[in-house]
Amino acid sequence: MKNRRQSTLLLLLLAGGALCAVMLAGALQPDAAADFSQKNLPPCLAHPFGTDWLGRDMLGRTLAGLSLSIRLGLLTSAVSAAAALALGTASAALGGWVDSAISWLIDLVMGVPHILLIMLISLACGRGFWGVTLGVALSHWPALARVLRGEALQLRQAPYLQMARRMGVPWGRVLTGHIVPHLLPQLWAGLILQFPHAILHEASVTFLGFGLPPEEPAIGVILSESMAYLTTGRWWLALFPGLTLAATVSLFALAGERLRLLLAPASAQE
Amino acid sequence: MTLEAKNLSFSYPHKKAVLERVNLSLRSGQRLGLSAPSGRGKTTLCRLLAGWERPAGGQVLLDGRPLSQYRGFCPVQLLWQHPEEAVDPLLPLRRTLYEAGPVDRTLLDGLGVRDSWLERYPSELSGGELQRVCVARALRPELKFLLCDEVSAMLDLVTQAQLWRFLLDQAERQGLGLLIVSHDDALLFRLCTRVLTWKDLYM
């Protein structure tokens, strides 16, 4: 490895590649078929993660569940990051009562526990994929919005922005040409660091029964079903899906951290 | 044309007033020097005169009209003391220079701005080089008054002399009014048609 920047980039690419591979593998494989001759098998060569009480291959189900989680995580993070960028910059650029209103909204959403908010929104939207997506997307933007608002407020005072304004550059171009480019490093890192939250929260509401329906191969569904079988000694039903979920989440966290190291001004030159 | 400050007052939030009922008048073609010790509010006065801040009291008038009524390129421009803060660090200098419109080629040649500088980012140029780009950017045909706030403090003597010779020539050619702010009284007496001290602003 030549230098830290390259090794950081390599780790980032590896983490990204692993996540893409899981997402594609889960999305492209056929639905796991029930096969009663193969039910309740502990992990073996043909079924590395074992099989469940209907004889379905647990590796396939886990991959499908993770794939769904990653897609849901991507969608919700993108939506909440876009909301955070729009609200954060609007708050800083317009100031006055707009800023007060947006700050109040940030405090309000941050004041309600995430999991409760997701459950409420998900229930109100009729559960299912869209219920969970909306719930997670609408509850995860405030932290990032607050960071971006702070950054944009600080930028507003920068002499080069004043200079551009006095040179007659219109507000819209100051916003897109000067303010947004300075916010992008925070935005990308924030976006990726939101995946793990989004995925874990989706799995938790689904586990609690307020999220995705039982017929979806979601990790939360797999985990909550397997609870019933843990006491009968079928440990593999919960262990492997749980471990892979933890691994996926840490991969996202790792990727986000590497990206931050690459983009943040203080460490970008190392 | 005349640039006037009338009974100008200003204070930063939760602080004692920096300026209280300050008066100043600058005509086209005039080169006014302002000398005062550090921390008196020279830069604040320049920011107000260039329209960067709103005064708490009083007015900044350009030919009798409040400066805030002028739209687009402001005829009063401030040359910032720290040129590295006056250009966006994420943009190559070409973008910064031409951001508000075309710049006269002869200005760039006169200032000795090289084409290769314009491909670089601000962190890759020295303060003096950046200051020359900032001067070129400000000297548009619509410019009437140029406020120079310690613009040459970071330059070596030869470069200082070159910059001032160019600015004085250009001011003559365009009929600009200059406000030159500095600690350096010798410099002010050399350059200006009239030199004010801080006390004179309260007359």
CSV table of C-alpha atoms in Angstrom, one decimal:
chain,number,residue,atom,x,y,z
A,1,MET,CA,0.0,0.0,0.0
A,2,LYS,CA,1.6,3.3,-1.1
A,3,ASN,CA,-0.1,5.8,1.3
A,4,ARG,CA,-3.0,6.2,3.6
A,5,ARG,CA,-5.2,7.8,1.1
A,6,GLN,CA,-4.9,4.8,-1.3
A,7,SER,CA,-5.5,2.3,1.4
A,8,THR,CA,-8.5,4.3,2.6
A,9,LEU,CA,-9.9,4.4,-0.9
A,10,LEU,CA,-9.3,0.6,-1.3
A,11,LEU,CA,-11.3,-0.1,1.9
A,12,LEU,CA,-14.1,2.2,0.8
A,13,LEU,CA,-14.3,0.4,-2.6
A,14,LEU,CA,-14.2,-3.1,-1.0
A,15,ALA,CA,-17.0,-2.2,1.5
A,16,GLY,CA,-19.0,-0.7,-1.4
A,17,GLY,CA,-18.4,-3.7,-3.6
A,18,ALA,CA,-19.4,-6.2,-0.9
A,19,LEU,CA,-22.6,-4.3,-0.3
A,20,CYS,CA,-23.4,-4.1,-4.0
A,21,ALA,CA,-22.7,-7.9,-4.4
A,22,VAL,CA,-25.1,-8.7,-1.5
A,23,MET,CA,-27.8,-6.4,-2.9
A,24,LEU,CA,-27.6,-8.0,-6.4
A,25,ALA,CA,-27.3,-11.6,-5.2
A,26,GLY,CA,-30.4,-11.1,-3.0
A,27,ALA,CA,-32.4,-9.3,-5.7
A,28,LEU,CA,-31.5,-11.7,-8.6
A,29,GLN,CA,-32.0,-15.1,-6.9
A,30,PRO,CA,-35.3,-17.0,-7.2
A,31,ASP,CA,-37.7,-17.0,-4.2
A,32,ALA,CA,-36.7,-19.7,-1.7
A,33,ALA,CA,-39.0,-22.7,-2.3
A,34,ALA,CA,-40.4,-24.8,0.5
A,35,ASP,CA,-39.0,-28.3,0.6
A,36,PHE,CA,-40.3,-30.4,3.4
A,37,SER,CA,-37.8,-33.2,2.9
A,38,GLN,CA,-35.1,-30.7,3.9
A,39,LYS,CA,-36.7,-29.0,6.9
A,40,ASN,CA,-34.9,-28.1,10.1
A,41,LEU,CA,-31.4,-29.0,8.9
A,42,PRO,CA,-28.5,-27.5,10.9
A,43,PRO,CA,-25.8,-25.8,8.9
A,44,CYS,CA,-24.2,-28.2,6.4
A,45,LEU,CA,-22.3,-27.9,3.1
A,46,ALA,CA,-25.5,-27.8,0.9
A,47,HIS,CA,-27.1,-25.2,3.2
A,48,PRO,CA,-24.4,-23.2,5.0
A,49,PHE,CA,-26.9,-21.3,7.1
A,50,GLY,CA,-29.2,-24.3,7.6
A,51,THR,CA,-32.9,-24.6,6.7
A,52,ASP,CA,-36.1,-23.5,8.5
A,53,TRP,CA,-39.3,-25.4,9.5
A,54,LEU,CA,-40.6,-25.2,5.9
A,55,GLY,CA,-37.3,-26.5,4.4
A,56,ARG,CA,-36.3,-23.1,2.9
A,57,ASP,CA,-32.6,-22.4,2.6
A,58,MET,CA,-31.7,-19.8,5.2
A,59,LEU,CA,-28.7,-18.4,3.2
A,60,GLY,CA,-31.1,-17.5,0.4
A,61,ARG,CA,-33.6,-15.9,2.7
A,62,THR,CA,-30.9,-14.0,4.5
A,63,LEU,CA,-29.5,-12.6,1.3
A,64,ALA,CA,-32.9,-11.6,0.1
A,65,GLY,CA,-33.6,-9.9,3.4
A,66,LEU,CA,-30.3,-8.1,3.4
A,67,SER,CA,-30.9,-7.0,-0.2
A,68,LEU,CA,-34.3,-5.6,0.7
A,69,SER,CA,-32.7,-3.8,3.7
A,70,ILE,CA,-30.0,-2.3,1.6
A,71,ARG,CA,-32.4,-1.0,-1.1
A,72,LEU,CA,-34.7,0.4,1.6
A,73,GLY,CA,-31.6,2.0,3.3
A,74,LEU,CA,-30.4,3.6,0.1
A,75,LEU,CA,-33.9,5.0,-0.7
A,76,THR,CA,-34.5,6.4,2.7
A,77,SER,CA,-31.1,7.8,3.2
A,78,ALA,CA,-31.3,9.5,-0.2
A,79,VAL,CA,-34.7,11.0,0.6
A,80,SER,CA,-33.7,12.2,4.1
A,81,ALA,CA,-30.3,13.6,2.9
A,82,ALA,CA,-32.1,15.6,0.1
A,83,ALA,CA,-34.6,16.9,2.7
A,84,ALA,CA,-31.7,17.8,5.0
A,85,LEU,CA,-29.9,19.7,2.3
A,86,ALA,CA,-33.0,21.6,1.2
A,87,LEU,CA,-34.1,22.5,4.7
A,88,GLY,CA,-30.6,23.2,6.0
A,89,THR,CA,-29.6,25.6,3.2
A,90,ALA,CA,-33.0,27.2,3.1
A,91,SER,CA,-32.8,27.8,6.8
A,92,ALA,CA,-29.4,29.5,6.6
A,93,ALA,CA,-30.0,31.3,3.3
A,94,LEU,CA,-33.4,32.8,4.1
A,95,GLY,CA,-32.9,33.4,7.8
A,96,GLY,CA,-35.6,35.2,9.8
A,97,TRP,CA,-38.9,33.3,10.5
A,98,VAL,CA,-38.0,30.6,8.0
A,99,ASP,CA,-34.9,29.7,10.0
A,100,SER,CA,-37.0,29.8,13.2
A,101,ALA,CA,-39.6,27.5,11.8
A,102,ILE,CA,-37.1,25.0,10.4
A,103,SER,CA,-35.1,25.0,13.6
A,104,TRP,CA,-38.3,24.4,15.5
A,105,LEU,CA,-39.2,21.5,13.2
A,106,ILE,CA,-35.7,20.0,13.7
A,107,ASP,CA,-36.0,20.1,17.4
A,108,LEU,CA,-39.5,18.7,17.3
A,109,VAL,CA,-38.6,15.7,15.2
A,110,MET,CA,-35.4,15.1,17.2
A,111,GLY,CA,-37.4,15.3,20.4
A,112,VAL,CA,-39.5,12.2,19.5
A,113,PRO,CA,-37.7,8.8,19.9
A,114,HIS,CA,-36.9,7.5,16.4
A,115,ILE,CA,-38.4,4.1,16.8
A,116,LEU,CA,-41.7,5.5,18.1
A,117,LEU,CA,-41.9,8.0,15.2
A,118,ILE,CA,-41.2,5.3,12.6
A,119,MET,CA,-43.8,3.1,14.1
A,120,LEU,CA,-46.4,5.9,14.1
A,121,ILE,CA,-45.7,7.0,10.5
A,122,SER,CA,-45.5,3.4,9.3
A,123,LEU,CA,-48.9,2.6,10.9
A,124,ALA,CA,-50.4,5.8,9.6
A,125,CYS,CA,-49.2,5.0,6.0
A,126,GLY,CA,-50.6,1.4,6.1
A,127,ARG,CA,-47.3,-0.4,6.9
A,128,GLY,CA,-45.7,-2.4,4.1
A,129,PHE,CA,-42.7,-1.3,2.1
A,130,TRP,CA,-43.8,2.3,1.6
A,131,GLY,CA,-45.0,2.7,5.2
A,132,VAL,CA,-41.5,1.8,6.5
A,133,THR,CA,-39.7,3.8,3.8
A,134,LEU,CA,-41.7,6.9,4.7
A,135,GLY,CA,-41.3,6.3,8.4
A,136,VAL,CA,-37.5,6.0,8.2
A,137,ALA,CA,-37.1,8.7,5.6
A,138,LEU,CA,-39.2,11.3,7.5
A,139,SER,CA,-37.4,10.6,10.9
A,140,HIS,CA,-33.8,10.6,9.9
A,141,TRP,CA,-33.2,14.0,8.3
A,142,PRO,CA,-33.0,16.4,11.4
A,143,ALA,CA,-29.4,15.5,12.6
A,144,LEU,CA,-27.9,16.1,9.1
A,145,ALA,CA,-30.1,19.2,8.5
A,146,ARG,CA,-28.8,20.7,11.7
A,147,VAL,CA,-25.2,20.1,10.7
A,148,LEU,CA,-25.8,21.5,7.2
A,149,ARG,CA,-27.6,24.6,8.5
A,150,GLY,CA,-24.7,25.3,10.8
A,151,GLU,CA,-22.2,25.0,8.0
A,152,ALA,CA,-24.3,27.2,5.7
A,153,LEU,CA,-24.7,29.9,8.4
A,154,GLN,CA,-21.0,30.0,8.8
A,155,LEU,CA,-20.4,30.2,5.0
A,156,ARG,CA,-22.8,33.1,4.7
A,157,GLN,CA,-20.4,35.3,6.6
A,158,ALA,CA,-17.4,34.3,4.4
A,159,PRO,CA,-15.9,37.4,2.6
A,160,TYR,CA,-15.8,35.6,-0.7
A,161,LEU,CA,-19.6,35.2,-0.6
A,162,GLN,CA,-20.1,38.9,0.3
A,163,MET,CA,-17.7,39.7,-2.5
A,164,ALA,CA,-19.6,37.6,-5.0
A,165,ARG,CA,-22.9,39.2,-4.0
A,166,ARG,CA,-21.5,42.7,-4.3
A,167,MET,CA,-20.1,41.8,-7.7
A,168,GLY,CA,-23.7,41.2,-8.8
A,169,VAL,CA,-23.8,37.4,-8.8
A,170,PRO,CA,-27.4,36.5,-8.2
A,171,TRP,CA,-28.4,34.6,-5.1
A,172,GLY,CA,-29.3,31.4,-6.9
A,173,ARG,CA,-25.8,31.2,-8.4
A,174,VAL,CA,-24.2,32.0,-5.1
A,175,LEU,CA,-26.1,29.1,-3.6
A,176,THR,CA,-25.3,26.5,-6.3
A,177,GLY,CA,-21.8,27.8,-7.1
A,178,HIS,CA,-20.4,28.6,-3.6
A,179,ILE,CA,-22.6,27.2,-0.8
A,180,VAL,CA,-23.7,23.8,-2.0
A,181,PRO,CA,-20.1,22.7,-3.1
A,182,HIS,CA,-18.9,23.4,0.4
A,183,LEU,CA,-21.6,21.3,2.0
A,184,LEU,CA,-21.1,18.3,-0.2
A,185,PRO,CA,-18.4,16.5,1.9
A,186,GLN,CA,-20.7,16.7,4.9
A,187,LEU,CA,-23.6,15.6,2.8
A,188,TRP,CA,-22.0,12.5,1.3
A,189,ALA,CA,-20.6,11.3,4.7
A,190,GLY,CA,-23.9,12.0,6.4
A,191,LEU,CA,-25.8,10.1,3.7
A,192,ILE,CA,-23.7,7.0,4.0
A,193,LEU,CA,-23.6,7.1,7.8
A,194,GLN,CA,-27.4,7.2,7.7
A,195,PHE,CA,-27.6,3.8,6.0
A,196,PRO,CA,-26.8,1.8,9.2
A,197,HIS,CA,-29.4,3.7,11.2
A,198,ALA,CA,-32.0,3.3,8.5
A,199,ILE,CA,-31.3,-0.5,8.1
A,200,LEU,CA,-31.4,-1.1,11.9
A,201,HIS,CA,-34.5,0.9,12.4
A,202,GLU,CA,-36.3,-0.9,9.5
A,203,ALA,CA,-35.3,-4.3,11.0
A,204,SER,CA,-36.4,-3.2,14.5
A,205,VAL,CA,-39.9,-2.0,13.5
A,206,THR,CA,-40.4,-5.0,11.4
A,207,PHE,CA,-39.2,-7.2,14.2
A,208,LEU,CA,-41.8,-5.5,16.5
A,209,GLY,CA,-44.5,-6.2,13.9
A,210,PHE,CA,-45.1,-2.6,12.7
A,211,GLY,CA,-43.1,-2.8,9.5
A,212,LEU,CA,-42.9,-5.1,6.6
A,213,PRO,CA,-45.5,-7.8,6.2
A,214,PRO,CA,-44.6,-11.5,7.1
A,215,GLU,CA,-44.5,-12.7,3.5
A,216,GLU,CA,-41.6,-10.3,2.7
A,217,PRO,CA,-38.2,-11.9,3.2
A,218,ALA,CA,-37.0,-9.1,5.5
A,219,ILE,CA,-34.3,-9.5,8.1
A,220,GLY,CA,-36.7,-8.2,10.8
A,221,VAL,CA,-39.3,-10.8,9.8
A,222,ILE,CA,-36.7,-13.6,9.8
A,223,LEU,CA,-35.4,-12.7,13.2
A,224,SER,CA,-38.8,-12.3,14.8
A,225,GLU,CA,-40.0,-15.7,13.4
A,226,SER,CA,-36.9,-17.4,14.6
A,227,MET,CA,-37.5,-16.3,18.1
A,228,ALA,CA,-40.2,-18.9,18.4
A,229,TYR,CA,-37.8,-21.7,17.5
A,230,LEU,CA,-34.8,-20.6,19.6
A,231,THR,CA,-36.0,-22.4,22.6
A,232,THR,CA,-36.3,-25.7,20.6
A,233,GLY,CA,-32.5,-25.5,20.0
A,234,ARG,CA,-32.5,-24.2,16.3
A,235,TRP,CA,-29.9,-21.6,17.0
A,236,TRP,CA,-28.9,-21.2,13.3
A,237,LEU,CA,-32.2,-19.6,12.4
A,238,ALA,CA,-31.4,-16.4,14.3
A,239,LEU,CA,-27.6,-16.5,14.6
A,240,PHE,CA,-26.6,-16.2,10.9
A,241,PRO,CA,-29.1,-13.6,9.8
A,242,GLY,CA,-28.3,-11.6,12.9
A,243,LEU,CA,-24.6,-11.8,12.3
A,244,THR,CA,-24.9,-10.8,8.6
A,245,LEU,CA,-27.1,-7.9,9.5
A,246,ALA,CA,-24.5,-6.7,12.0
A,247,ALA,CA,-21.8,-7.2,9.4
A,248,THR,CA,-23.7,-5.2,6.8
A,249,VAL,CA,-24.3,-2.3,9.2
A,250,SER,CA,-20.6,-2.2,10.1
A,251,LEU,CA,-19.6,-2.3,6.5
A,252,PHE,CA,-21.7,0.8,5.8
A,253,ALA,CA,-20.3,2.5,8.9
A,254,LEU,CA,-16.8,1.7,7.7
A,255,ALA,CA,-17.5,3.0,4.2
A,256,GLY,CA,-19.0,6.2,5.6
A,257,GLU,CA,-16.0,6.8,7.9
A,258,ARG,CA,-13.5,6.2,5.1
A,259,LEU,CA,-15.4,8.6,2.8
A,260,ARG,CA,-15.4,11.2,5.6
A,261,LEU,CA,-11.6,10.8,6.0
A,262,LEU,CA,-11.1,11.2,2.2
A,263,LEU,CA,-13.3,14.3,1.9
A,264,ALA,CA,-13.0,16.2,5.2
A,265,PRO,CA,-10.6,19.1,4.8
A,266,ALA,CA,-8.7,18.3,8.0
A,267,SER,CA,-7.7,14.8,6.9
A,268,ALA,CA,-8.1,15.0,3.1
A,269,GLN,CA,-4.4,15.7,2.5
A,270,GLU,CA,-2.9,12.9,4.7
B,1,MET,CA,-19.8,61.3,-8.3
B,2,THR,CA,-19.7,61.5,-4.5
B,3,LEU,CA,-19.7,58.7,-2.0
B,4,GLU,CA,-20.9,59.9,1.4
B,5,ALA,CA,-21.3,58.5,4.9
B,6,LYS,CA,-23.9,60.5,6.9
B,7,ASN,CA,-24.1,60.1,10.6
B,8,LEU,CA,-23.1,56.4,10.3
B,9,SER,CA,-23.4,54.3,13.4
B,10,PHE,CA,-22.7,50.6,13.7
B,11,SER,CA,-22.3,48.0,16.5
B,12,TYR,CA,-21.7,44.3,16.4
B,13,PRO,CA,-24.3,42.2,18.4
B,14,HIS,CA,-24.0,42.6,22.2
B,15,LYS,CA,-21.0,44.9,21.9
B,16,LYS,CA,-20.3,48.6,22.4
B,17,ALA,CA,-20.8,50.8,19.3
B,18,VAL,CA,-17.9,50.6,16.9
B,19,LEU,CA,-18.9,53.7,14.9
B,20,GLU,CA,-21.1,56.5,16.2
B,21,ARG,CA,-22.3,59.3,13.9
B,22,VAL,CA,-19.3,59.1,11.5
B,23,ASN,CA,-19.2,61.4,8.5
B,24,LEU,CA,-17.1,61.0,5.4
B,25,SER,CA,-17.2,62.3,1.9
B,26,LEU,CA,-15.2,61.1,-1.1
B,27,ARG,CA,-15.4,62.5,-4.7
B,28,SER,CA,-14.4,60.9,-8.0
B,29,GLY,CA,-10.8,61.5,-8.8
B,30,GLN,CA,-10.0,62.0,-5.1
B,31,ARG,CA,-7.5,59.8,-3.2
B,32,LEU,CA,-8.4,59.9,0.4
B,33,GLY,CA,-6.2,58.3,3.0
B,34,LEU,CA,-7.4,57.1,6.4
B,35,SER,CA,-5.0,56.3,9.1
B,36,ALA,CA,-5.9,55.0,12.6
B,37,PRO,CA,-4.6,52.5,15.2
B,38,SER,CA,-5.7,48.9,15.1
B,39,GLY,CA,-9.1,48.0,16.4
B,40,ARG,CA,-10.7,51.4,15.8
B,41,GLY,CA,-13.1,50.2,13.1
B,42,LYS,CA,-11.4,51.0,9.9
B,43,THR,CA,-12.4,47.7,8.3
B,44,THR,CA,-16.0,48.0,9.7
B,45,LEU,CA,-16.2,51.4,8.1
B,46,CYS,CA,-15.1,50.0,4.8
B,47,ARG,CA,-17.6,47.1,5.0
B,48,LEU,CA,-20.4,49.6,5.6
B,49,LEU,CA,-19.3,51.9,2.7
B,50,ALA,CA,-19.2,48.9,0.4
B,51,GLY,CA,-22.6,47.7,1.4
B,52,TRP,CA,-21.4,44.5,3.1
B,53,GLU,CA,-23.2,45.5,6.3
B,54,ARG,CA,-26.4,47.4,7.1
B,55,PRO,CA,-25.7,50.5,9.3
B,56,ALA,CA,-27.5,50.7,12.6
B,57,GLY,CA,-28.0,54.4,12.0
B,58,GLY,CA,-27.3,56.9,9.3
B,59,GLN,CA,-26.8,56.3,5.6
B,60,VAL,CA,-24.3,55.5,2.9
B,61,LEU,CA,-25.2,57.6,-0.2
B,62,LEU,CA,-23.8,57.4,-3.7
B,63,ASP,CA,-24.7,60.6,-5.6
B,64,GLY,CA,-27.5,61.2,-3.0
B,65,ARG,CA,-29.1,57.8,-3.5
B,66,PRO,CA,-28.8,55.1,-0.8
B,67,LEU,CA,-26.2,52.5,-1.9
B,68,SER,CA,-28.6,49.7,-1.1
B,69,GLN,CA,-30.8,50.8,-4.0
B,70,TYR,CA,-28.1,49.9,-6.6
B,71,ARG,CA,-28.7,46.5,-8.1
B,72,GLY,CA,-26.2,44.2,-9.8
B,73,PHE,CA,-22.5,45.1,-9.8
B,74,CYS,CA,-22.0,47.5,-6.9
B,75,PRO,CA,-20.2,50.7,-8.0
B,76,VAL,CA,-18.4,50.7,-4.7
B,77,GLN,CA,-16.0,47.7,-4.2
B,78,LEU,CA,-13.9,46.7,-1.3
B,79,LEU,CA,-10.5,45.2,-1.7
B,80,TRP,CA,-10.3,42.8,1.2
B,81,GLN,CA,-7.2,42.8,3.4
B,82,HIS,CA,-6.8,39.1,3.2
B,83,PRO,CA,-7.1,38.1,-0.4
B,84,GLU,CA,-7.1,34.4,0.4
B,85,GLU,CA,-10.5,35.0,2.1
B,86,ALA,CA,-11.9,36.9,-0.8
B,87,VAL,CA,-11.8,34.0,-3.3
B,88,ASP,CA,-13.7,30.7,-3.0
B,89,PRO,CA,-11.1,28.1,-2.0
B,90,LEU,CA,-13.0,25.4,-4.0
B,91,LEU,CA,-13.0,27.1,-7.3
B,92,PRO,CA,-10.1,27.6,-9.8
B,93,LEU,CA,-9.3,31.3,-10.1
B,94,ARG,CA,-10.6,31.5,-13.6
B,95,ARG,CA,-14.1,30.8,-12.3
B,96,THR,CA,-13.7,33.4,-9.6
B,97,LEU,CA,-12.3,36.0,-11.9
B,98,TYR,CA,-15.0,35.8,-14.6
B,99,GLU,CA,-17.8,35.0,-12.2
B,100,ALA,CA,-19.5,38.4,-12.6
B,101,GLY,CA,-18.6,39.0,-16.2
B,102,PRO,CA,-15.7,39.6,-18.6
B,103,VAL,CA,-12.5,41.2,-17.5
B,104,ASP,CA,-10.4,43.5,-19.7
B,105,ARG,CA,-7.3,41.7,-21.0
B,106,THR,CA,-5.1,44.8,-20.6
B,107,LEU,CA,-5.9,44.9,-16.9
B,108,LEU,CA,-4.5,41.3,-16.4
B,109,ASP,CA,-1.4,42.2,-18.4
B,110,GLY,CA,-0.9,45.4,-16.5
B,111,LEU,CA,-1.2,43.6,-13.2
B,112,GLY,CA,1.1,40.8,-14.4
B,113,VAL,CA,-1.5,38.2,-13.8
B,114,ARG,CA,-0.3,35.1,-15.8
B,115,ASP,CA,-2.7,32.8,-17.5
B,116,SER,CA,-1.3,29.8,-15.7
B,117,TRP,CA,-2.3,31.2,-12.4
B,118,LEU,CA,-5.9,31.1,-13.4
B,119,GLU,CA,-5.9,27.3,-13.8
B,120,ARG,CA,-4.9,26.9,-10.2
B,121,TYR,CA,-6.8,26.9,-6.9
B,122,PRO,CA,-6.4,29.8,-4.4
B,123,SER,CA,-4.2,27.7,-2.0
B,124,GLU,CA,-1.7,27.3,-4.8
B,125,LEU,CA,-1.0,31.0,-5.2
B,126,SER,CA,0.7,33.5,-2.9
B,127,GLY,CA,-1.1,36.4,-1.2
B,128,GLY,CA,0.3,38.9,-3.6
B,129,GLU,CA,-0.7,36.9,-6.6
B,130,LEU,CA,-4.2,36.5,-5.3
B,131,GLN,CA,-4.5,40.2,-4.4
B,132,ARG,CA,-3.7,41.1,-8.1
B,133,VAL,CA,-6.4,38.7,-9.3
B,134,CYS,CA,-8.8,40.4,-6.8
B,135,VAL,CA,-7.8,43.9,-8.1
B,136,ALA,CA,-8.5,42.8,-11.7
B,137,ARG,CA,-11.8,41.4,-10.7
B,138,ALA,CA,-12.9,44.7,-9.0
B,139,LEU,CA,-11.8,47.1,-11.8
B,140,ARG,CA,-14.9,46.8,-14.0
B,141,PRO,CA,-16.0,49.7,-16.1
B,142,GLU,CA,-19.0,50.2,-13.8
B,143,LEU,CA,-16.7,50.8,-10.8
B,144,LYS,CA,-16.7,54.3,-9.4
B,145,PHE,CA,-15.1,54.0,-5.9
B,146,LEU,CA,-12.5,51.5,-4.7
B,147,LEU,CA,-11.9,51.0,-1.0
B,148,CYS,CA,-8.4,49.6,-0.4
B,149,ASP,CA,-8.2,48.2,3.2
B,150,GLU,CA,-4.6,47.4,3.9
B,151,VAL,CA,-4.3,45.9,0.5
B,152,SER,CA,-0.5,46.0,0.3
B,153,ALA,CA,0.5,45.0,3.8
B,154,MET,CA,1.3,41.5,2.8
B,155,LEU,CA,3.5,42.4,-0.2
B,156,ASP,CA,7.2,43.1,-0.4
B,157,LEU,CA,8.2,46.6,-1.2
B,158,VAL,CA,8.8,46.2,-4.9
B,159,THR,CA,5.5,44.5,-5.4
B,160,GLN,CA,3.8,47.2,-3.3
B,161,ALA,CA,5.2,49.9,-5.5
B,162,GLN,CA,4.1,48.1,-8.7
B,163,LEU,CA,0.6,47.5,-7.4
B,164,TRP,CA,0.1,51.1,-6.2
B,165,ARG,CA,1.6,52.6,-9.5
B,166,PHE,CA,-0.9,50.4,-11.4
B,167,LEU,CA,-3.9,51.4,-9.1
B,168,LEU,CA,-3.1,55.1,-9.3
B,169,ASP,CA,-2.8,55.0,-13.1
B,170,GLN,CA,-6.0,53.1,-13.4
B,171,ALA,CA,-7.9,55.4,-11.0
B,172,GLU,CA,-6.8,58.3,-13.1
B,173,ARG,CA,-7.9,56.6,-16.3
B,174,GLN,CA,-11.3,55.6,-15.0
B,175,GLY,CA,-11.8,58.7,-12.8
B,176,LEU,CA,-12.1,56.5,-9.7
B,177,GLY,CA,-12.3,57.7,-6.1
B,178,LEU,CA,-10.0,55.8,-3.8
B,179,LEU,CA,-10.2,55.4,-0.1
B,180,ILE,CA,-6.9,54.0,1.1
B,181,VAL,CA,-6.8,52.6,4.6
B,182,SER,CA,-3.5,51.9,6.3
B,183,HIS,CA,-1.4,52.1,9.4
B,184,ASP,CA,1.5,53.3,7.3
B,185,ASP,CA,1.4,57.1,7.3
B,186,ALA,CA,4.4,57.4,5.0
B,187,LEU,CA,2.6,55.3,2.4
B,188,LEU,CA,-0.6,57.4,2.8
B,189,PHE,CA,1.2,60.7,2.4
B,190,ARG,CA,2.9,59.4,-0.7
B,191,LEU,CA,-0.3,58.2,-2.3
B,192,CYS,CA,-3.1,60.4,-1.2
B,193,THR,CA,-4.5,63.8,-2.1
B,194,ARG,CA,-5.7,64.1,1.5
B,195,VAL,CA,-5.1,62.1,4.7
B,196,LEU,CA,-7.6,61.9,7.5
B,197,THR,CA,-7.1,60.6,11.0
B,198,TRP,CA,-9.8,58.8,12.9
B,199,LYS,CA,-10.7,62.0,14.8
B,200,ASP,CA,-11.5,63.8,11.5
B,201,LEU,CA,-14.4,61.4,11.0
B,202,TYR,CA,-16.2,62.7,14.0
B,203,MET,CA,-16.1,66.4,12.9
